Amino acid sequence: MTPAVTEPPPLNQLRLSGLDETRKVVPVSNGLITPSGVLGTQDNNKPQDAANSLNDNAAHAGTSTHNGHEAHNDIESAKALGSPNDAEPHGETDRYNENIPRNGIRNKLLEQVVRTPGRMPSPQPTHLSVAPASVHRVLHEEGPGYVAPKFEGKELQMEQVMDQIEEKGFVPVEFVDSETKWFYEELGIDDMYFQTETVDAIVNHILSLYAAKIAAYARDDKKLEIRLDKEAVDHAVYIDTSKPGISAIDGPRYEQRIDEKYIDGSMSSNSYRVETFRSASLLPRETEQQLRCYFVYKCHFANPNPGPEETRLDVVGEKRFLQKATKNTKEIYQEVITNAVARTGPVIEMFEIEGSREKRLVIAYRQGSAMGIFSAMSDLYHYYGLTSSRKYVEQFSNGITVMSLYLRHLPQVGAAKHPPIEASIHQIMKEASLLYCVPQNKLQGHFALGRLSLQETIYAHCVWVFVGHFLNRLGSEYTSLASMLDPNNSSHVEMLSKIKRRLRTETFTSDYILEIINKYPDLIRSLYLAFANTHYVQTRGEQDDFIPTLSYLRLKVDRVLDDSELKTLISKTVSNEHDEMVMTAFRIFNAAVLKTNFYTPTKVALSFRLNPNFLPEVEYPQPLFGMFLVISSEFRGFHLRFRDIARGGIRIVKSRNREAYSINARSLFDENYNLANTQQRKNKDIPEGGSKGVILLDVHHQDKAQVAFEKYIDSIMDLLLPPVSPGIKDPIVDLHGQEEILFMGPDENTADLVDWATEHARNRGAPWWKSFFTGKSPKLGGIPHDAYGMTTLSVREFVLGIYRKLHLDPSNVRKLQTGGPDGDLGSNEILLGNEKYTAIVDGSGVLVDPNGIDREELILLAKKRVMISQFNSTKLSSEGYRVLVDEMDVKLPTGEVINNGMIFRNTFHLRGGKQFDLFVPCGGRPESIDLSSVSKLIYDGRSIIPYIVEGANLFITQDAKIRLEKAGCILFKDASANKGGVTSSSLEVLASLSFDDKGFEANMCIREDGTVPPFYDAYVKEVQETIKRNAALEFEAIWREHQQTGIARSTLSDTLSVAITKLDEELQNTELWKDTKLRRSVLHDALPKLLLEKVGLDTIIRRVPDNYLRAIFGSYLASRFVYEFGSNPSQFAFFDL
């Protein structure tokens, strides 16, 4: 049974504002939209003057929504309004209220929602506008807002067209006049088309249309289909038969073609504008079909290269637009462009048309940020029973796209099942923001056909992504096999690794998963209801007028099933075991989501905070603390962390082709998990645990790195910042219930984007904006790792430790390095090192000289940060050579011929021979040396490279490290060697938390003229010394433990990390923290001396969050104790410390 709906609630009070930012409280007649109409409408016992006030205002109402970074809005507050009196007779409104089912979905009341304690309103809000506050809210002009310049030669051209048609003889003479006039006068085509096209082209179009009419008579169904397309260099024309309110999923799909060929790729230098019209009359002998005409024109801008912040319409406008648009239209566009430039996401506004029920929806967004949204918007308004009379897509040279849709209700036939346009337009506006995140989802066909709502299909799309990463593909058989094999037997481990890789690759492909999901739309509906019932919030309690199903076109609202009922339903519905596994993953997803921005209308991508306890322990033995999943049309991404207070870099992964993308997608989560796990072990000396974020660009959007990064950051911030303030930003259901702060930094392909993230956090009012990102520019208080060699300092400390222990002369050590002079780690390793370089591998190729690569030339390249492709090859000895990745059939001095430079580069580090003493990986993809390839580095049971210090993260797999160490290699892994950067970042975060904004700017921010504050300079030196001291402590501890136990150094590194982490967590939760004297003493020793002198211990304790101070306390005590006494000290050792 479906729960009963309560009695109609009293009149609601909706907080609103207009474009002039003045607020107005407007009473709203509460209406719950159902398939039958508006449920719970105005209570007759309530005062009528309030309802009349609404009805007086509604006809002049406009709605404004601005999705963006510093002004996050709340179109979710725009609840569906009933029909206003002056726009619809009472009789029709009453018809929508007849036979309303007394059932529906009861939702969480706002006061019952679990939310983060202490949340405050979001900063710099924009509000929903449902009252006349601007001249633009109501369009008083008649017509479309465009006036094409009159084509004086139109009559003469029409005569020439008729003459040519008559000459060709295809159209009977008596029909030439009528067919030509029908084309010129009945299709709504403006004069711009006739002025642009040649007579021959127009004749061809008219003949094509006439031929289509003739062809219809030859069809059994007598259906008239007219399909015409013409694509020239600078313009295109498409004409198609169209049934109003219906999305055609077959046929030519001209709107999708326009999206793909013209709109999606429009950039300021190469843009296209679109005009499309629906014929005013029906086609001959047709009861429903009309013609839809599309005209595409290449843009010619008044100023093709304005500044990025330029918003003046006369500067950024396109010449045709400036010529055709009316004064009122220009004012509207000026307003939305100004707002769009200041925001990351879309600006969505609605305008009433005076004297008409037609609505004008205007959407502005940055070019390239919403691929496919033009055609997707058609599916959206069709779903709600609307059709468009005309649409425009305008491009502006400052990189803004503006789409203008003229929407009207369907003709009366078939319209009864839809809510009135006055209600549905607000729902369309809310869902346009969801559509912006994923314009073309994987289940778009179900939405276009009306089987599923937009929310249901995008929800299913998100779960499809989730399933692809987390479906337990290994099964119990794998677990049993793993338990039977010997983990110390390298052949067993290698075989198990291959089986694991194959099972994950071949069992459930993304296409197979999608095929299964597409089979069960009814299951999707039920599973979505359970998701929505948990996460949709009634913003006005019992007076809310919005249900979470959002599937108004279905005949009934289904009852929300609990998890056990869903489990039973899935079992009864699916046809086989594979289908059950996939659909059961929907339940796992629902249970894992702790909070999401799915129902927040100010999003630019969809983000989910997941509880990671669904991960199988056999695959992921180290439990995660937190997991974020972010999905957009341009990318998918994760952010993983192993502790509440954690930090790590954000990297963007690009793919050369579809095959590379498939491989990257399959390994995305595992790579992220391993990187974060490495970071966790690496962060043993600092308060923060390990975290990592990975963004995988979609195969079709490899050029959207910056767009993807900005959407990723903004959508995660949606779940970190407090969204509680009715009428400003909707609250979210927060099942986590605790405040979260993430600390991020730069990584692959993101180094130049962190300043934007810092400024963005400040603009959104994040109190932790100073510490949000490390690696930012010095003018924002950042300490750049590359400029000061922070990461390299710790790597060098391990290299120098080996020399010290073994009494080696660095100048005689033959050195191999991957990661060249163009990178941070590679360049600084060259600058700080004094070994005899015999080979360097980087992105451009391989540079080798057995007699030693010229050091002066190397230093020159390192200072310039350029690749070895720019090395002066005349400075190589007779035995030296360089092979670049794009070279083929290169003959080496030894006589060997290299057939393919790319393959040679990728495998050079695995070549045999004893030509190197030391290998320092400073760059390269993870798992470049694994169990299957490590044998190439072992000869006669001995490692051919005696010493390896792993600077690059995850370059060598753990099992390969063990093999190398067993073969006699002295190896220090990444988690120990490559920790200088994280130490620097941690101390940068600490400074940002310790200073107030004024002190931070004065002491940590380099001036615009390059002046460095004295404190900054001294603090950087203290950070460098701290890095070297921590690295030396760990090196000595690992060396000592290995000599005492014989355990592999790479194993000891992990053992020490685990011991420090475990002791750290125990210490934070002991009574020791409550000992004020001890706490102050430890913090005094742990905190940088300069910071203590400048700010003072008491001030630092007051400003720095308590959980961060606890982390400092625990990590300092734990690391110093373990480094001194080892990972298994006596039970009394701690008291001797």
mmCIF file of C-alpha atoms in Angstrom, residues 841-1029:
data_model
loop_
_atom_site.group_PDB
_atom_site.id
_atom_site.type_symbol
_atom_site.label_atom_id
_atom_site.label_comp_id
_atom_site.label_asym_id
_atom_site.label_seq_id
_atom_site.Cartn_x
_atom_site.Cartn_y
_atom_site.Cartn_z
ATOM 1 C CA VAL A 841 64.651 8.530 -20.084
ATOM 2 C CA ASP A 842 61.871 11.128 -20.380
ATOM 3 C CA GLY A 843 58.768 11.817 -22.393
ATOM 4 C CA SER A 844 60.705 12.624 -25.525
ATOM 5 C CA GLY A 845 62.958 9.562 -25.640
ATOM 6 C CA VAL A 846 66.207 8.027 -24.363
ATOM 7 C CA LEU A 847 69.622 9.671 -23.896
ATOM 8 C CA VAL A 848 72.596 7.345 -23.275
ATOM 9 C CA ASP A 849 76.353 7.802 -22.919
ATOM 10 C CA PRO A 850 78.337 5.006 -21.210
ATOM 11 C CA ASN A 851 81.196 7.481 -20.689
ATOM 12 C CA GLY A 852 78.919 9.905 -18.848
ATOM 13 C CA ILE A 853 76.443 12.428 -20.200
ATOM 14 C CA ASP A 854 77.890 15.946 -20.368
ATOM 15 C CA ARG A 855 77.024 17.456 -16.981
ATOM 16 C CA GLU A 856 77.050 21.119 -18.014
ATOM 17 C CA GLU A 857 74.583 20.424 -20.810
ATOM 18 C CA LEU A 858 72.340 18.445 -18.424
ATOM 19 C CA ILE A 859 72.331 21.260 -15.885
ATOM 20 C CA LEU A 860 71.428 23.705 -18.639
ATOM 21 C CA LEU A 861 68.430 21.569 -19.644
ATOM 22 C CA ALA A 862 67.377 21.159 -15.992
ATOM 23 C CA LYS A 863 67.421 24.899 -15.382
ATOM 24 C CA LYS A 864 65.409 25.490 -18.548
ATOM 25 C CA ARG A 865 63.011 22.618 -17.652
ATOM 26 C CA VAL A 866 63.160 21.111 -21.144
ATOM 27 C CA MET A 867 63.310 17.521 -22.373
ATOM 28 C CA ILE A 868 66.374 15.610 -23.584
ATOM 29 C CA SER A 869 65.166 16.150 -27.141
ATOM 30 C CA GLN A 870 66.887 19.540 -26.785
ATOM 31 C CA PHE A 871 70.201 18.032 -25.658
ATOM 32 C CA ASN A 872 73.121 19.078 -27.884
ATOM 33 C CA SER A 873 73.965 15.670 -29.358
ATOM 34 C CA THR A 874 77.427 16.875 -30.410
ATOM 35 C CA LYS A 875 78.367 16.634 -26.754
ATOM 36 C CA LEU A 876 77.845 12.854 -26.697
ATOM 37 C CA SER A 877 80.861 10.540 -26.875
ATOM 38 C CA SER A 878 81.351 8.093 -29.740
ATOM 39 C CA GLU A 879 79.465 5.474 -27.727
ATOM 40 C CA GLY A 880 76.602 7.783 -26.825
ATOM 41 C CA TYR A 881 73.232 8.097 -28.596
ATOM 42 C CA ARG A 882 69.770 9.577 -28.398
ATOM 43 C CA VAL A 883 66.582 7.877 -29.602
ATOM 44 C CA LEU A 884 63.390 9.959 -29.681
ATOM 45 C CA VAL A 885 59.896 8.452 -29.451
ATOM 46 C CA ASP A 886 58.900 9.429 -32.977
ATOM 47 C CA GLU A 887 62.010 7.967 -34.591
ATOM 48 C CA MET A 888 62.119 4.665 -36.439
ATOM 49 C CA ASP A 889 64.953 2.346 -37.526
ATOM 50 C CA VAL A 890 67.677 4.088 -35.527
ATOM 51 C CA LYS A 891 71.076 2.398 -35.567
ATOM 52 C CA LEU A 892 72.986 2.511 -32.254
ATOM 53 C CA PRO A 893 76.795 2.738 -31.986
ATOM 54 C CA THR A 894 76.784 -0.972 -31.094
ATOM 55 C CA GLY A 895 75.149 -1.795 -34.424
ATOM 56 C CA GLU A 896 71.752 -2.602 -32.894
ATOM 57 C CA VAL A 897 68.793 -1.194 -34.858
ATOM 58 C CA ILE A 898 65.870 0.313 -32.914
ATOM 59 C CA ASN A 899 62.722 -0.228 -34.976
ATOM 60 C CA ASN A 900 60.359 1.878 -32.869
ATOM 61 C CA GLY A 901 61.458 4.784 -30.681
ATOM 62 C CA MET A 902 58.287 4.718 -28.557
ATOM 63 C CA ILE A 903 58.680 1.058 -27.627
ATOM 64 C CA PHE A 904 62.392 1.559 -26.979
ATOM 65 C CA ARG A 905 61.618 4.440 -24.601
ATOM 66 C CA ASN A 906 58.892 2.496 -22.761
ATOM 67 C CA THR A 907 61.091 -0.575 -22.173
ATOM 68 C CA PHE A 908 64.573 0.901 -21.846
ATOM 69 C CA HIS A 909 64.645 0.573 -18.045
ATOM 70 C CA LEU A 910 64.169 -3.198 -18.495
ATOM 71 C CA ARG A 911 67.087 -3.748 -20.877
ATOM 72 C CA GLY A 912 69.731 -6.228 -19.752
ATOM 73 C CA GLY A 913 73.433 -5.610 -19.189
ATOM 74 C CA LYS A 914 75.332 -4.274 -16.194
ATOM 75 C CA GLN A 915 75.676 -0.680 -17.290
ATOM 76 C CA PHE A 916 74.201 1.059 -14.211
ATOM 77 C CA ASP A 917 75.052 1.157 -10.491
ATOM 78 C CA LEU A 918 72.172 3.345 -9.336
ATOM 79 C CA PHE A 919 68.617 3.698 -10.654
ATOM 80 C CA VAL A 920 66.500 6.632 -9.482
ATOM 81 C CA PRO A 921 63.006 6.627 -11.072
ATOM 82 C CA CYS A 922 61.853 10.253 -11.017
ATOM 83 C CA GLY A 923 58.955 9.784 -13.446
ATOM 84 C CA GLY A 924 56.981 7.147 -15.324
ATOM 85 C CA ARG A 925 53.677 5.336 -15.137
ATOM 86 C CA PRO A 926 52.782 3.197 -12.096
ATOM 87 C CA GLU A 927 53.801 -0.463 -12.251
ATOM 88 C CA SER A 928 56.469 0.140 -14.886
ATOM 89 C CA ILE A 929 58.288 -2.783 -13.232
ATOM 90 C CA ASP A 930 56.024 -5.592 -12.071
ATOM 91 C CA LEU A 931 56.362 -9.264 -11.258
ATOM 92 C CA SER A 932 56.150 -10.285 -14.893
ATOM 93 C CA SER A 933 58.910 -7.916 -16.050
ATOM 94 C CA VAL A 934 61.281 -7.769 -13.064
ATOM 95 C CA SER A 935 63.110 -10.908 -14.204
ATOM 96 C CA LYS A 936 64.701 -8.792 -16.942
ATOM 97 C CA LEU A 937 66.627 -6.969 -14.206
ATOM 98 C CA ILE A 938 67.909 -10.190 -12.617
ATOM 99 C CA TYR A 939 70.791 -12.165 -14.102
ATOM 100 C CA ASP A 940 72.174 -15.375 -12.570
ATOM 101 C CA GLY A 941 70.083 -14.687 -9.478
ATOM 102 C CA ARG A 942 71.588 -11.236 -8.939
ATOM 103 C CA SER A 943 70.095 -7.830 -9.588
ATOM 104 C CA ILE A 944 71.952 -6.130 -12.444
ATOM 105 C CA ILE A 945 71.332 -2.757 -10.739
ATOM 106 C CA PRO A 946 72.785 -2.779 -7.198
ATOM 107 C CA TYR A 947 70.991 0.296 -5.796
ATOM 108 C CA ILE A 948 67.491 1.656 -6.456
ATOM 109 C CA VAL A 949 65.874 4.662 -4.757
ATOM 110 C CA GLU A 950 62.268 4.893 -5.975
ATOM 111 C CA GLY A 951 61.479 8.569 -6.385
ATOM 112 C CA ALA A 952 58.415 8.120 -8.634
ATOM 113 C CA ASN A 953 55.237 6.888 -6.977
ATOM 114 C CA LEU A 954 54.396 3.179 -7.519
ATOM 115 C CA PHE A 955 57.007 2.807 -10.260
ATOM 116 C CA ILE A 956 57.822 -0.703 -9.005
ATOM 117 C CA THR A 957 55.165 -3.067 -7.647
ATOM 118 C CA GLN A 958 55.710 -4.402 -4.139
ATOM 119 C CA ASP A 959 56.169 -8.015 -5.261
ATOM 120 C CA ALA A 960 58.760 -6.887 -7.813
ATOM 121 C CA LYS A 961 60.589 -4.983 -5.068
ATOM 122 C CA ILE A 962 60.787 -8.149 -2.972
ATOM 123 C CA ARG A 963 62.223 -10.081 -5.923
ATOM 124 C CA LEU A 964 64.876 -7.436 -6.508
ATOM 125 C CA GLU A 965 65.860 -7.332 -2.850
ATOM 126 C CA LYS A 966 66.135 -11.117 -2.737
ATOM 127 C CA ALA A 967 68.464 -10.768 -5.721
ATOM 128 C CA GLY A 968 70.712 -8.472 -3.676
ATOM 129 C CA CYS A 969 69.467 -5.029 -4.661
ATOM 130 C CA ILE A 970 69.556 -2.317 -1.974
ATOM 131 C CA LEU A 971 66.161 -0.725 -2.596
ATOM 132 C CA PHE A 972 64.286 2.064 -0.833
ATOM 133 C CA LYS A 973 60.673 2.437 -1.863
ATOM 134 C CA ASP A 974 58.664 5.515 -2.761
ATOM 135 C CA ALA A 975 56.762 5.702 0.514
ATOM 136 C CA SER A 976 60.030 6.378 2.315
ATOM 137 C CA ALA A 977 62.128 8.234 -0.262
ATOM 138 C CA ASN A 978 59.504 10.463 -1.879
ATOM 139 C CA LYS A 979 58.069 12.227 1.144
ATOM 140 C CA GLY A 980 59.768 15.618 0.998
ATOM 141 C CA GLY A 981 56.912 17.161 -0.931
ATOM 142 C CA VAL A 982 54.269 16.040 1.551
ATOM 143 C CA THR A 983 56.314 17.380 4.465
ATOM 144 C CA SER A 984 56.612 20.748 2.736
ATOM 145 C CA SER A 985 52.900 20.783 1.973
ATOM 146 C CA SER A 986 52.013 19.869 5.546
ATOM 147 C CA LEU A 987 54.073 22.729 6.944
ATOM 148 C CA GLU A 988 52.514 25.057 4.363
ATOM 149 C CA VAL A 989 49.068 23.993 5.588
ATOM 150 C CA LEU A 990 50.109 24.512 9.193
ATOM 151 C CA ALA A 991 51.233 28.069 8.464
ATOM 152 C CA SER A 992 47.957 28.863 6.689
ATOM 153 C CA LEU A 993 45.962 27.540 9.647
ATOM 154 C CA SER A 994 48.104 29.384 12.208
ATOM 155 C CA PHE A 995 47.937 32.851 10.663
ATOM 156 C CA ASP A 996 44.786 34.883 10.312
ATOM 157 C CA ASP A 997 44.094 36.268 6.836
ATOM 158 C CA LYS A 998 45.964 39.503 7.472
ATOM 159 C CA GLY A 999 49.001 37.802 9.008
ATOM 160 C CA PHE A 1000 49.025 35.169 6.263
ATOM 161 C CA GLU A 1001 49.109 37.823 3.558
ATOM 162 C CA ALA A 1002 51.836 39.800 5.335
ATOM 163 C CA ASN A 1003 54.139 36.872 6.109
ATOM 164 C CA MET A 1004 53.423 34.090 3.581
ATOM 165 C CA CYS A 1005 52.435 35.856 0.362
ATOM 166 C CA ILE A 1006 55.081 37.136 -2.036
ATOM 167 C CA ARG A 1007 54.251 40.622 -3.276
ATOM 168 C CA GLU A 1008 53.229 41.419 -6.823
ATOM 169 C CA ASP A 1009 56.596 43.113 -7.365
ATOM 170 C CA GLY A 1010 58.398 39.929 -6.313
ATOM 171 C CA THR A 1011 59.315 41.092 -2.801
ATOM 172 C CA VAL A 1012 59.666 38.083 -0.493
ATOM 173 C CA PRO A 1013 58.618 38.590 3.150
ATOM 174 C CA PRO A 1014 61.543 37.825 5.494
ATOM 175 C CA PHE A 1015 59.452 35.266 7.381
ATOM 176 C CA TYR A 1016 58.644 33.373 4.156
ATOM 177 C CA ASP A 1017 62.295 33.085 3.200
ATOM 178 C CA ALA A 1018 63.316 31.845 6.646
ATOM 179 C CA TYR A 1019 60.343 29.484 6.885
ATOM 180 C CA VAL A 1020 61.229 27.813 3.569
ATOM 181 C CA LYS A 1021 64.740 27.103 4.886
ATOM 182 C CA GLU A 1022 63.287 25.562 8.051
ATOM 183 C CA VAL A 1023 60.985 23.388 5.938
ATOM 184 C CA GLN A 1024 63.950 22.152 3.905
ATOM 185 C CA GLU A 1025 65.889 21.225 7.033
ATOM 186 C CA THR A 1026 62.857 19.416 8.453
ATOM 187 C CA ILE A 1027 62.558 17.350 5.259
ATOM 188 C CA LYS A 1028 66.203 16.288 5.387
ATOM 189 C CA ARG A 1029 66.025 15.505 9.109
#
